[in-house]
Coordinates of C-alpha atoms and ligand atoms in Angstrom, one line a residue:
Chain A
X8 CA -67.3 -5.9 36.4
X9 CA -64.3 -9.3 36.6
X10 CA -61.6 -9.8 37.8
X11 CA -58.8 -6.9 37.4
X12 CA -55.9 -8.2 35.7
X13 CA -53.5 -5.4 35.0
X14 CA -53.1 -2.5 37.6
X15 CA -51.2 1.8 36.9
X16 CA -51.6 3.8 39.7
X17 CA -49.6 7.3 39.4
X18 CA -47.0 5.6 37.6
X19 CA -43.8 7.8 36.6
X20 CA -41.6 7.1 34.7
X21 CA -37.8 9.0 34.3
X22 CA -34.4 9.3 31.9
X23 CA -31.8 11.2 33.3
X24 CA -33.9 14.8 33.9
X25 CA -36.5 13.5 31.0
X26 CA -40.3 12.0 32.4
X27 CA -41.6 9.7 30.4
X28 CA -44.3 8.7 32.6
X29 CA -46.0 11.1 34.7
X30 CA -48.5 9.4 37.0
X31 CA -50.4 7.1 34.6
X32 CA -53.1 5.0 36.5
X33 CA -55.5 2.2 34.4
X34 CA -56.7 -0.6 35.3
X35 CA -56.8 -3.7 32.8
X36 CA -59.7 -6.4 33.7
X37 CA -59.5 -10.1 32.5
X38 CA -60.8 -10.7 28.6
X39 CA -60.9 -7.0 28.4
X40 CA -58.5 -5.6 25.7
X41 CA -57.0 -1.9 25.9
X42 CA -55.6 -0.4 23.3
X43 CA -52.8 2.2 24.2
X44 CA -52.6 5.5 21.7
X45 CA -50.6 9.1 21.2
X46 CA -47.7 10.2 18.9
X47 CA -44.2 8.9 19.2
X48 CA -42.4 9.6 22.2
X49 CA -45.6 9.9 24.1
X50 CA -44.6 6.6 26.0
X51 CA -46.4 3.5 25.2
X52 CA -43.3 1.2 24.8
X53 CA -42.0 2.7 28.0
X54 CA -45.1 1.7 29.4
X55 CA -45.5 -1.3 28.3
X56 CA -41.9 -1.9 29.4
X57 CA -42.5 -1.0 33.4
X58 CA -45.4 -3.2 33.3
X59 CA -43.4 -5.7 32.2
X60 CA -40.0 -5.1 34.9
X61 CA -38.1 -4.3 32.4
X62 CA -37.9 -1.0 33.4
X63 CA -37.9 0.3 37.1
X64 CA -40.0 3.0 37.6
X65 CA -39.3 6.0 40.2
X66 CA -43.4 6.4 41.5
X67 CA -46.5 5.2 42.1
X68 CA -46.7 0.9 41.6
X69 CA -48.0 -2.0 39.2
X70 CA -50.3 -4.8 40.8
X71 CA -50.4 -7.9 38.3
X72 CA -53.4 -9.6 40.4
X73 CA -53.6 -7.5 43.1
X74 CA -50.2 -7.9 43.9
X75 CA -47.9 -5.8 44.0
X76 CA -44.4 -5.7 41.9
X77 CA -42.5 -3.0 43.7
X78 CA -42.8 -5.5 46.6
X79 CA -38.6 -6.6 46.5
X80 CA -39.6 -10.2 46.8
X81 CA -41.7 -10.9 43.2
X82 CA -39.3 -12.6 41.7
X83 CA -39.6 -10.5 38.3
X84 CA -38.2 -14.0 36.0
X85 CA -42.1 -15.2 37.3
X86 CA -43.9 -12.1 37.1
X87 CA -43.0 -12.4 33.4
X88 CA -43.9 -15.4 32.6
X89 CA -47.9 -14.6 33.3
X90 CA -47.1 -11.3 30.4
X91 CA -46.5 -12.0 27.1
X92 CA -44.7 -9.2 25.3
X93 CA -43.9 -8.7 21.7
X94 CA -42.2 -6.2 19.9
X95 CA -42.5 -3.9 16.7
X96 CA -39.6 -5.9 15.5
X97 CA -40.3 -9.2 15.6
X98 CA -37.0 -10.6 18.0
X99 CA -37.3 -13.5 17.1
X100 CA -34.0 -15.9 18.0
X101 CA -31.9 -15.8 14.7
X102 CA -30.3 -19.2 15.3
X103 CA -33.4 -21.1 16.9
X104 CA -35.6 -22.8 14.1
X105 CA -39.2 -21.4 14.6
X106 CA -40.1 -23.6 16.7
X107 CA -37.5 -23.9 18.8
X108 CA -38.4 -20.1 19.3
X109 CA -41.8 -20.6 20.1
X110 CA -40.5 -24.0 22.8
X111 CA -37.8 -21.8 24.8
X112 CA -39.5 -20.0 27.3
X113 CA -41.8 -23.9 28.1
X114 CA -38.8 -25.9 28.2
X115 CA -36.1 -23.5 29.9
X116 CA -38.2 -21.3 31.4
X117 CA -41.3 -23.5 33.0
X118 CA -39.0 -26.4 33.1
X119 CA -41.3 -28.8 30.7
X120 CA -40.3 -31.4 28.9
X121 CA -39.6 -30.7 25.2
X122 CA -41.1 -33.8 24.5
X123 CA -45.1 -32.1 26.2
X124 CA -44.7 -28.9 24.7
X125 CA -43.5 -29.8 21.0
X126 CA -47.7 -30.8 19.9
X127 CA -49.1 -27.6 21.5
X128 CA -46.2 -25.4 20.1
X129 CA -47.6 -27.1 16.9
X130 CA -51.0 -26.7 17.4
X131 CA -49.9 -22.6 17.5
X132 CA -48.2 -22.7 14.3
X133 CA -51.4 -24.4 12.8
X134 CA -53.2 -21.7 14.3
X135 CA -51.3 -19.4 12.0
X136 CA -50.8 -22.0 9.7
X137 CA -47.4 -22.0 9.5
X138 CA -47.0 -25.8 10.7
X139 CA -45.3 -26.9 7.6
X140 CA -42.4 -24.3 8.5
X141 CA -41.9 -25.4 11.8
X142 CA -38.5 -26.1 11.2
X143 CA -36.9 -22.9 9.1
X144 CA -35.3 -20.1 10.6
X145 CA -37.0 -16.8 11.0
X146 CA -34.8 -15.2 8.3
X147 CA -36.8 -18.0 5.3
X148 CA -39.8 -15.9 6.6
X149 CA -42.0 -13.1 6.0
X150 CA -42.5 -10.0 8.2
X151 CA -46.0 -10.5 9.0
X152 CA -45.4 -14.8 9.5
X153 CA -42.4 -13.7 12.2
X154 CA -44.6 -11.3 14.4
X155 CA -47.2 -13.7 13.6
X156 CA -44.9 -16.3 14.8
X157 CA -43.2 -13.6 17.4
X158 CA -47.2 -13.9 19.1
X159 CA -47.6 -17.2 18.8
X160 CA -44.2 -17.5 21.2
X161 CA -45.3 -16.0 23.7
X162 CA -49.2 -17.1 23.7
X163 CA -47.0 -20.6 23.7
X164 CA -46.4 -19.2 27.4
X165 CA -50.5 -19.6 28.5
X166 CA -49.7 -15.6 30.2
X167 CA -52.2 -14.4 31.3
X168 CA -52.6 -11.4 29.3
X169 CA -50.7 -10.1 26.3
X170 CA -48.5 -6.5 26.1
X171 CA -48.0 -5.6 22.4
X172 CA -46.0 -2.5 21.4
X173 CA -46.7 -1.0 18.1
X174 CA -46.3 -4.8 16.8
X175 CA -47.9 -4.0 12.7
X176 CA -45.9 -0.5 12.3
X177 CA -42.5 -2.6 11.5
X178 CA -44.7 -4.3 8.9
X179 CA -44.8 -3.9 5.2
X180 CA -49.2 -2.4 4.1
X181 CA -49.7 -6.0 2.7
X182 CA -48.5 -7.9 5.3
X183 CA -50.5 -6.0 8.2
X184 CA -53.8 -7.1 7.5
X185 CA -52.7 -11.1 8.6
X186 CA -50.9 -9.6 12.3
X187 CA -54.2 -7.7 12.8
X188 CA -56.6 -10.4 12.0
X189 CA -54.5 -12.8 14.2
X190 CA -55.3 -10.3 17.0
X191 CA -58.9 -10.2 16.3
X192 CA -59.2 -13.1 16.8
X193 CA -56.9 -13.4 19.9
X194 CA -59.2 -10.8 20.9
X195 CA -62.7 -12.5 20.2
X196 CA -61.4 -15.5 22.6
X197 CA -60.6 -13.6 25.3
X198 CA -57.7 -12.6 26.0
X199 CA -56.7 -10.4 26.9
X200 CA -54.2 -7.8 25.6
X201 CA -52.2 -4.0 26.3
X202 CA -51.7 -2.8 22.5
X203 CA -49.6 0.1 21.9
X204 CA -50.6 1.0 17.9
X205 CA -50.9 3.1 16.1
X206 CA -53.7 1.5 13.8
X207 CA -57.1 3.0 14.6
X208 CA -59.9 1.0 13.4
X209 CA -58.5 -1.8 13.8
X210 CA -58.1 -0.2 18.0
X211 CA -62.2 1.4 17.1
X212 CA -63.0 -2.4 16.6
X213 CA -61.5 -4.5 19.4
X214 CA -60.7 -2.7 21.8
X215 CA -63.6 -2.0 25.4
X216 CA -61.1 0.5 26.1
X217 CA -58.8 3.6 24.8
X218 CA -56.5 5.5 27.0
X219 CA -54.5 8.4 25.2
X220 CA -51.7 9.3 25.8
X221 CA -49.4 13.2 25.2
X222 CA -45.9 13.6 26.9
X223 CA -46.5 10.5 29.1
X224 CA -49.5 12.4 30.4
X225 CA -52.4 10.1 30.2
X226 CA -55.1 12.3 28.7
X227 CA -57.5 10.6 28.1
X228 CA -59.5 6.8 28.7
X229 CA -62.8 5.6 27.5
X230 CA -64.5 3.6 25.1
X231 CA -63.8 3.6 21.8
X232 CA -66.9 5.8 20.6
X233 CA -66.9 7.4 23.4
X234 CA -63.1 9.6 23.2
X235 CA -63.1 8.4 18.8
X236 CA -66.2 9.8 18.4
X237 CA -66.7 12.6 21.9
X238 CA -63.4 12.9 22.2
X239 CA -63.3 14.7 26.1
X240 CA -60.5 16.5 25.6
X241 CA -59.1 19.2 23.7
X242 CA -56.2 17.1 22.8
X243 CA -57.3 14.5 21.7
X244 CA -59.4 16.0 19.3
X245 CA -56.5 16.9 17.7
X246 CA -54.2 13.7 17.9
X247 CA -56.8 12.6 15.9
X248 CA -57.3 15.1 13.5
X249 CA -53.8 14.4 12.3
X250 CA -53.5 10.5 12.4
X251 CA -56.8 10.6 10.2
Chain B
X204 CA -31.9 31.3 -13.0
X205 CA -30.4 27.9 -14.2
X206 CA -29.8 25.3 -11.2
X207 CA -27.3 22.6 -11.7
X208 CA -29.8 19.9 -11.0
X209 CA -31.7 21.1 -13.7
X210 CA -32.1 18.7 -16.5
X211 CA -29.8 18.6 -18.7
X212 CA -31.1 20.2 -22.3
X213 CA -29.1 19.9 -24.7
X214 CA -30.2 17.2 -27.7
X215 CA -26.7 16.2 -27.4
X216 CA -26.4 12.4 -26.9
X217 CA -24.2 10.7 -23.6
X218 CA -21.3 8.9 -24.5
X219 CA -20.8 5.6 -21.7
X220 CA -17.3 3.6 -23.0
X221 CA -14.7 4.1 -20.6
X222 CA -11.4 6.0 -21.9
X223 CA -9.1 3.6 -23.4
X224 CA -6.6 3.5 -21.1
X225 CA -9.2 2.2 -18.3
X226 CA -10.2 -0.9 -21.0
X227 CA -6.9 -2.2 -21.7
X228 CA -7.7 -4.8 -19.5
X229 CA -10.7 -6.1 -19.7
X230 CA -12.5 -10.2 -20.4
X231 CA -9.3 -13.0 -21.2
X232 CA -6.6 -9.2 -21.4
X233 CA -7.1 -9.2 -17.5
X234 CA -6.5 -13.0 -16.8
X235 CA -3.2 -12.4 -18.5
X236 CA -2.1 -8.6 -16.9
X237 CA -2.2 -10.7 -13.5
X238 CA -1.1 -13.4 -14.9
X239 CA 2.1 -11.6 -15.6
X240 CA 2.0 -8.7 -13.3
X241 CA 1.7 -11.6 -10.8
X242 CA 4.9 -13.0 -11.7
X243 CA 7.0 -10.1 -12.4
X244 CA 6.4 -9.3 -8.8
X245 CA 7.0 -12.5 -6.8
X246 CA 10.4 -12.4 -9.5
X247 CA 11.4 -9.7 -8.6
X248 CA 11.3 -11.2 -4.4
X249 CA 12.5 -14.6 -5.4
X250 CA 15.3 -12.8 -7.7
X251 CA 16.6 -10.4 -3.9
X252 CA 18.4 -13.7 -3.2
X253 CA 20.8 -14.3 -6.4
X254 CA 22.0 -10.6 -7.0
X255 CA 22.5 -9.6 -3.4
X256 CA 26.5 -9.7 -2.4
X257 CA 25.2 -12.1 0.5
X258 CA 22.5 -13.9 -2.2
X259 CA 23.7 -17.6 -2.2
X260 CA 25.7 -17.7 1.0
X261 CA 22.3 -16.7 2.1
X262 CA 20.2 -19.6 -0.2
X263 CA 23.4 -22.1 1.7
X264 CA 22.8 -21.9 5.1
X265 CA 18.3 -21.5 5.3
X266 CA 17.5 -23.0 1.6
X267 CA 20.3 -25.8 1.4
X268 CA 17.6 -29.1 0.8
X269 CA 20.0 -31.6 2.1
X270 CA 20.6 -30.2 5.8
X271 CA 16.8 -28.9 5.6
X272 CA 16.0 -32.7 5.9
X273 CA 19.2 -34.1 7.9
X274 CA 17.0 -31.3 10.3
X275 CA 13.4 -32.2 10.7
X276 CA 15.2 -36.8 10.8
X277 CA 17.3 -35.3 12.6
X278 CA 20.4 -37.6 13.3
X279 CA 21.2 -39.6 16.2
X280 CA 24.7 -40.3 15.9
X281 CA 25.7 -37.3 16.9
X282 CA 23.4 -36.2 18.9
X283 CA 20.7 -34.0 16.4
X284 CA 17.7 -34.0 18.2
X285 CA 14.3 -34.4 14.6
X286 CA 12.5 -31.5 14.2
X287 CA 9.6 -34.0 14.1
X288 CA 10.0 -35.2 17.0
X289 CA 9.2 -31.3 18.7
X290 CA 6.1 -31.0 16.2
X291 CA 3.8 -33.9 19.0
X292 CA 4.9 -30.5 21.5
X293 CA 3.5 -28.1 20.1
X294 CA 0.1 -29.8 18.9
X295 CA -0.5 -30.7 22.5
X296 CA 0.1 -27.6 23.8
X297 CA -2.0 -25.8 21.7
X298 CA -4.3 -28.3 21.5
X299 CA -4.6 -27.8 25.3
X300 CA -4.4 -24.3 25.4
X301 CA -6.4 -23.9 23.2
X302 CA -9.5 -25.7 24.7
X303 CA -8.6 -24.3 28.2
X304 CA -8.8 -19.9 26.8
X305 CA -12.4 -21.2 25.1
X306 CA -14.0 -21.2 28.9
X307 CA -11.7 -19.6 30.3
X308 CA -12.6 -16.0 27.9
X309 CA -16.4 -17.1 28.0
X310 CA -16.4 -18.1 31.8
X311 CA -14.4 -14.1 32.1
X312 CA -16.6 -12.7 30.2
X313 CA -19.7 -13.6 31.8
X314 CA -17.6 -12.5 35.1
X315 CA -17.4 -9.5 33.4
X316 CA -21.3 -10.0 31.8
X317 CA -22.8 -10.1 35.4
X318 CA -25.1 -8.3 37.6
X319 CA -25.4 -9.7 40.8
X320 CA -24.0 -8.2 43.8
X321 CA -22.2 -11.0 45.3
X322 CA -19.5 -11.0 42.2
X323 CA -17.9 -7.9 42.8
X324 CA -14.7 -8.4 43.5
X325 CA -15.0 -10.7 41.0
X326 CA -15.6 -8.1 38.4
X327 CA -13.4 -6.2 39.0
X328 CA -10.4 -9.3 39.5
X329 CA -12.2 -10.2 35.6
X330 CA -11.0 -6.5 35.0
X331 CA -7.8 -6.6 36.8
X332 CA -6.7 -9.8 34.9
X333 CA -7.7 -8.7 31.3
X334 CA -6.3 -5.3 31.7
X335 CA -2.7 -7.2 33.4
X336 CA -2.5 -10.0 31.0
X337 CA -3.4 -7.8 27.5
X338 CA -0.8 -5.5 28.6
X339 CA 2.2 -8.3 29.7
X340 CA 5.1 -9.3 26.3
X341 CA 3.3 -12.6 26.0
X342 CA 7.0 -14.0 26.3
X343 CA 7.8 -12.4 29.8
X344 CA 4.6 -14.2 31.1
X345 CA 5.8 -17.6 30.0
X346 CA 9.0 -16.9 32.0
X347 CA 7.2 -15.2 34.4
X348 CA 5.3 -19.4 34.9
X349 CA 8.4 -20.7 34.0
X350 CA 10.6 -19.4 36.4
X351 CA 8.1 -18.3 38.8
X352 CA 5.9 -22.0 39.1
X353 CA 8.8 -24.0 40.1
X354 CA 10.2 -21.5 42.7
X355 CA 7.2 -21.5 44.6
X356 CA 8.1 -24.7 46.0
X357 CA 4.4 -25.5 45.7
X358 CA 3.5 -29.3 45.7
X359 CA 2.3 -30.7 42.5
X360 CA 2.3 -27.0 41.0
X361 CA 6.5 -26.7 40.9
X362 CA 7.4 -30.2 39.4
X363 CA 6.3 -29.4 36.1
X364 CA 7.7 -29.8 32.2
X365 CA 8.2 -26.9 30.6
X366 CA 5.5 -27.6 28.3
X367 CA 2.8 -27.7 31.2
X368 CA 4.4 -24.1 32.6
X369 CA 3.5 -23.2 29.0
X370 CA 0.2 -24.2 29.2
X371 CA -0.5 -22.4 32.0
X372 CA 1.1 -19.7 30.4
X373 CA 0.0 -18.4 27.4
X374 CA -3.5 -20.0 29.0
X375 CA -4.0 -16.8 31.9
X376 CA -2.0 -14.9 28.2
X377 CA -4.3 -15.9 25.7
X378 CA -7.6 -16.1 27.2
X379 CA -7.7 -12.2 28.3
X380 CA -7.6 -11.3 24.2
X381 CA -10.6 -14.3 24.5
X382 CA -12.7 -12.9 26.6
X383 CA -12.3 -9.0 25.7
X384 CA -13.0 -10.7 22.5
X385 CA -16.2 -12.3 23.4
X386 CA -17.3 -9.3 25.2
X387 CA -17.1 -7.3 21.6
X388 CA -19.6 -10.8 20.6
X389 CA -22.1 -11.0 23.3
X390 CA -22.0 -6.4 22.6
X391 CA -23.0 -7.1 19.1
X392 CA -26.5 -9.0 19.4
X393 CA -29.1 -6.9 19.6
X394 CA -30.4 -5.6 22.6
X395 CA -33.7 -6.9 21.7
X396 CA -32.3 -10.5 22.1
X397 CA -32.1 -9.8 25.6
X398 CA -35.3 -8.3 25.9
X399 CA -37.2 -11.2 23.9
X400 CA -35.5 -13.7 25.6
X401 CA -36.0 -11.8 30.0
X402 CA -39.6 -10.7 28.4
X403 CA -40.3 -15.0 28.2
X404 CA -39.7 -15.0 32.0
X405 CA -36.1 -16.8 30.5
X406 CA -33.7 -15.8 33.6
X407 CA -30.4 -13.9 32.8
X408 CA -28.0 -16.9 33.1
X409 CA -30.7 -19.0 31.3
X410 CA -31.0 -16.4 28.6
X411 CA -27.1 -15.8 28.2
X412 CA -27.1 -18.9 27.7
X413 CA -29.9 -19.9 24.8
X414 CA -29.5 -16.7 22.8
X415 CA -27.1 -14.6 24.1
X416 CA -24.0 -16.5 23.9
X417 CA -24.6 -18.5 21.1
X418 CA -25.7 -15.9 18.9
X419 CA -22.2 -14.2 20.2
X420 CA -19.9 -17.3 19.7
X421 CA -21.2 -17.7 15.6
X422 CA -20.1 -13.5 15.2
X423 CA -16.4 -14.8 17.0
X424 CA -15.7 -17.8 15.2
X425 CA -13.6 -15.4 13.2
X426 CA -11.5 -13.4 15.4
X427 CA -11.3 -16.6 18.4
X428 CA -9.9 -18.3 15.1
X429 CA -7.3 -15.5 14.4
X430 CA -6.3 -15.5 18.5
X431 CA -5.5 -20.0 17.7
X432 CA -3.6 -19.3 14.8
X433 CA -1.5 -16.6 17.2
X434 CA -1.5 -19.2 19.9
X435 CA -0.5 -21.6 17.4
X436 CA 2.8 -19.8 16.8
X437 CA 3.3 -18.6 19.7
X438 CA 3.7 -21.9 21.4
X439 CA 7.7 -21.3 19.6
X440 CA 8.1 -19.2 22.7
X441 CA 7.9 -22.2 25.6
X442 CA 11.1 -23.0 23.8
X443 CA 12.9 -20.7 26.0
X444 CA 12.2 -22.4 29.1
X445 CA 13.7 -26.2 27.0
X446 CA 10.9 -27.3 26.7
X447 CA 11.9 -29.5 23.0
X448 CA 9.9 -28.4 20.8
X449 CA 10.0 -27.4 16.9
X450 CA 11.7 -24.0 17.6
X451 CA 14.3 -25.4 20.2
X452 CA 15.0 -28.5 17.8
X453 CA 15.9 -26.4 14.9
X454 CA 18.7 -23.9 16.9
X455 CA 20.4 -26.6 18.4
X456 CA 20.8 -28.3 15.4
X457 CA 21.2 -24.7 13.4
X458 CA 23.6 -24.4 16.9
X459 CA 25.5 -27.9 16.1
X460 CA 25.9 -28.0 12.8
X461 CA 26.0 -24.2 11.1
X462 CA 23.4 -24.0 9.1
X463 CA 20.2 -22.3 9.7
X464 CA 18.9 -24.5 7.1
X465 CA 16.6 -26.0 10.9
X466 CA 14.5 -22.4 11.0
X467 CA 13.1 -22.5 7.4
X468 CA 12.0 -26.0 7.9
X469 CA 10.8 -25.1 11.0
X470 CA 8.8 -21.7 9.7
X471 CA 7.6 -24.5 7.4
X472 CA 6.0 -26.5 10.1
X473 CA 4.7 -23.4 11.6
X474 CA 3.3 -22.0 8.3
X475 CA 1.4 -25.7 7.0
X476 CA -0.4 -25.3 10.7
X477 CA -1.5 -21.8 10.0
X478 CA -1.8 -21.2 6.5
X479 CA -5.0 -24.0 6.0
X480 CA -6.2 -21.9 9.5
X481 CA -6.1 -18.6 8.1
X482 CA -8.6 -19.4 4.8
X483 CA -10.4 -21.4 6.6
X484 CA -11.1 -18.0 8.2
X485 CA -10.6 -15.8 5.4
X486 CA -13.7 -18.6 3.6
X487 CA -15.8 -17.7 7.1
X488 CA -15.6 -14.4 6.8
X489 CA -16.3 -13.8 3.5
X490 CA -19.1 -16.5 3.9
X491 CA -20.8 -14.0 7.0
X492 CA -20.0 -11.3 5.3
X493 CA -22.9 -12.5 2.1
X494 CA -25.4 -13.9 4.5
X495 CA -25.3 -10.1 5.8
X496 CA -25.1 -8.5 2.8
X497 CA -28.2 -10.9 1.0
X498 CA -30.2 -10.6 5.0
X499 CA -30.3 -6.8 4.0
Ligands
LIG512 N1 -34.0 3.5 27.5 C1 -34.5 5.3 27.3 N2 -33.6 5.7 27.8 C2 -33.5 7.3 27.1 N3 -34.8 8.0 26.7 C3 -35.5 7.1 26.9 C4 -35.5 5.9 26.3 N4 -36.9 5.0 26.4 C5 -37.2 5.5 25.5 N5 -36.7 7.0 26.0 C6 -37.6 8.3 26.1 O1 -39.0 7.7 26.5 C7 -39.8 9.3 25.9 C8 -40.5 8.0 25.3 O2 -40.2 7.3 24.7 P1 -41.6 6.0 24.1 O3 -42.1 5.0 25.1 O4 -40.3 4.8 23.4 O5 -42.7 6.6 23.3 P2 -43.6 5.9 22.6 O6 -43.8 3.6 22.1 O7 -44.6 6.4 22.8 O8 -43.5 6.4 20.9 C9 -38.5 9.7 24.6 O9 -39.0 10.7 24.6 C10 -37.6 8.9 24.3 O10 -36.6 10.0 23.8
LIG513 MG1 -42.3 2.8 20.9

């Protein structure tokens, strides 16, 4: 198997007395897509935020390309430049135009020349069919368009992997398709992704690995066919029955 | 059992017309009614100057057109300062103060948000500073700075004009308020904005500068303008230090010719300054509200 990009080993996260992640371990290889499934409150968002160092962990370890992120010499800003993150609520910057949203990272985090990054940003917009909306402000776009812009905003950093947190959950059902299509397209092009999602059909189609979380415990993980069709654990079976 | 929520089973057609007394003021009649009530209210207020026993005296002492004109242009023959000559002092005092207040206010807000352990003493200082300067009356700050700095006998700091001390005092006082306004603006930016910026790998400083502050400033412009209006008026307090500005000139005028019309002129000057700004602030707030309503 190819190189391990992200590895979680026995990760524990607490908020006060509430243990939200209870020793979660998983590996994500280059070009692999893993889908995190589980009920609301099971810890999916927390896991993604811990991976991106937006939260500090209370136990276990996380490493990126074999480098432990708990090491004091690690620069969190450098780590985050290699991990794109897309949120449920898009979080586009409302005071910046679409193109400036995409350019913010390359220009101010990577210190690239605006003119150099500009053409790449336009090409990314072209890819999602929004090139002609480059100079508009996010509020003028539909939810689906905003979320696609948010996805290419992370791609503009040329990250090694993408973390996606229920990116279609805030969308009108008619707009879910266009976002999932973009993600499917990315998956086919070999983008490494860790995706928290409630879209089971999508997960089955794109993922090589399904990870089921319940109350912060990694209950079951495996290939889609195994987890969806022959779940080993009673909890997994119950969860899948409920979401179907 | 019949519940209250049951559909009305009677076949009566409901009456949808407003009661008679509420129909009086719709359409053209509404405009007439509002004009009439405005005229009555304002008429009553002005009539106080005509029906009260001292009304005539007040009219003469405060609203004497001739004296108001003299106060405005001054009279060098009897050593009277012109109020119009004081204007410049007020204007440069508030313009300079406003620039300094904005810079200092943003810096203090920034320091209070900074995470770095090196900043701990500065954070403490900034908190102490805002607590103290918001609590002390502006007039006292003006006097403490205006009498205190010269007494220090400390180089150029102690040899400035009263107006400069005024600017220092107003800046100290108002940057405490403004830093709080800006902090509130920073708090009003959704947490997701910070997460999105940091997840792009932007540093704490870049995040503040490129993402948080631009949005914060936008939302605090109306309250900021309110503070500036108040600052413009408070340039009058510097008269206590002997700076010859509008209020001081008006005071000298009334003390010399025993007529208070100069004070009215000074008041009109401040109104001419602040009313456009209050109107503008109101418009901004209305526009902001409209945009938020459209957005939701
Ligand atoms: N910042 C926080 N402070 C306290 N508790 C939190 C915080 N974030 C998440 N939690 C708690 O952690 C648990 C897992 O939440 P989350 O990771 O958002 O789950 P999911 O994304 O699977 O719905 C929930 O019980 C939630 O209340
Ligand atoms: Mg979540």
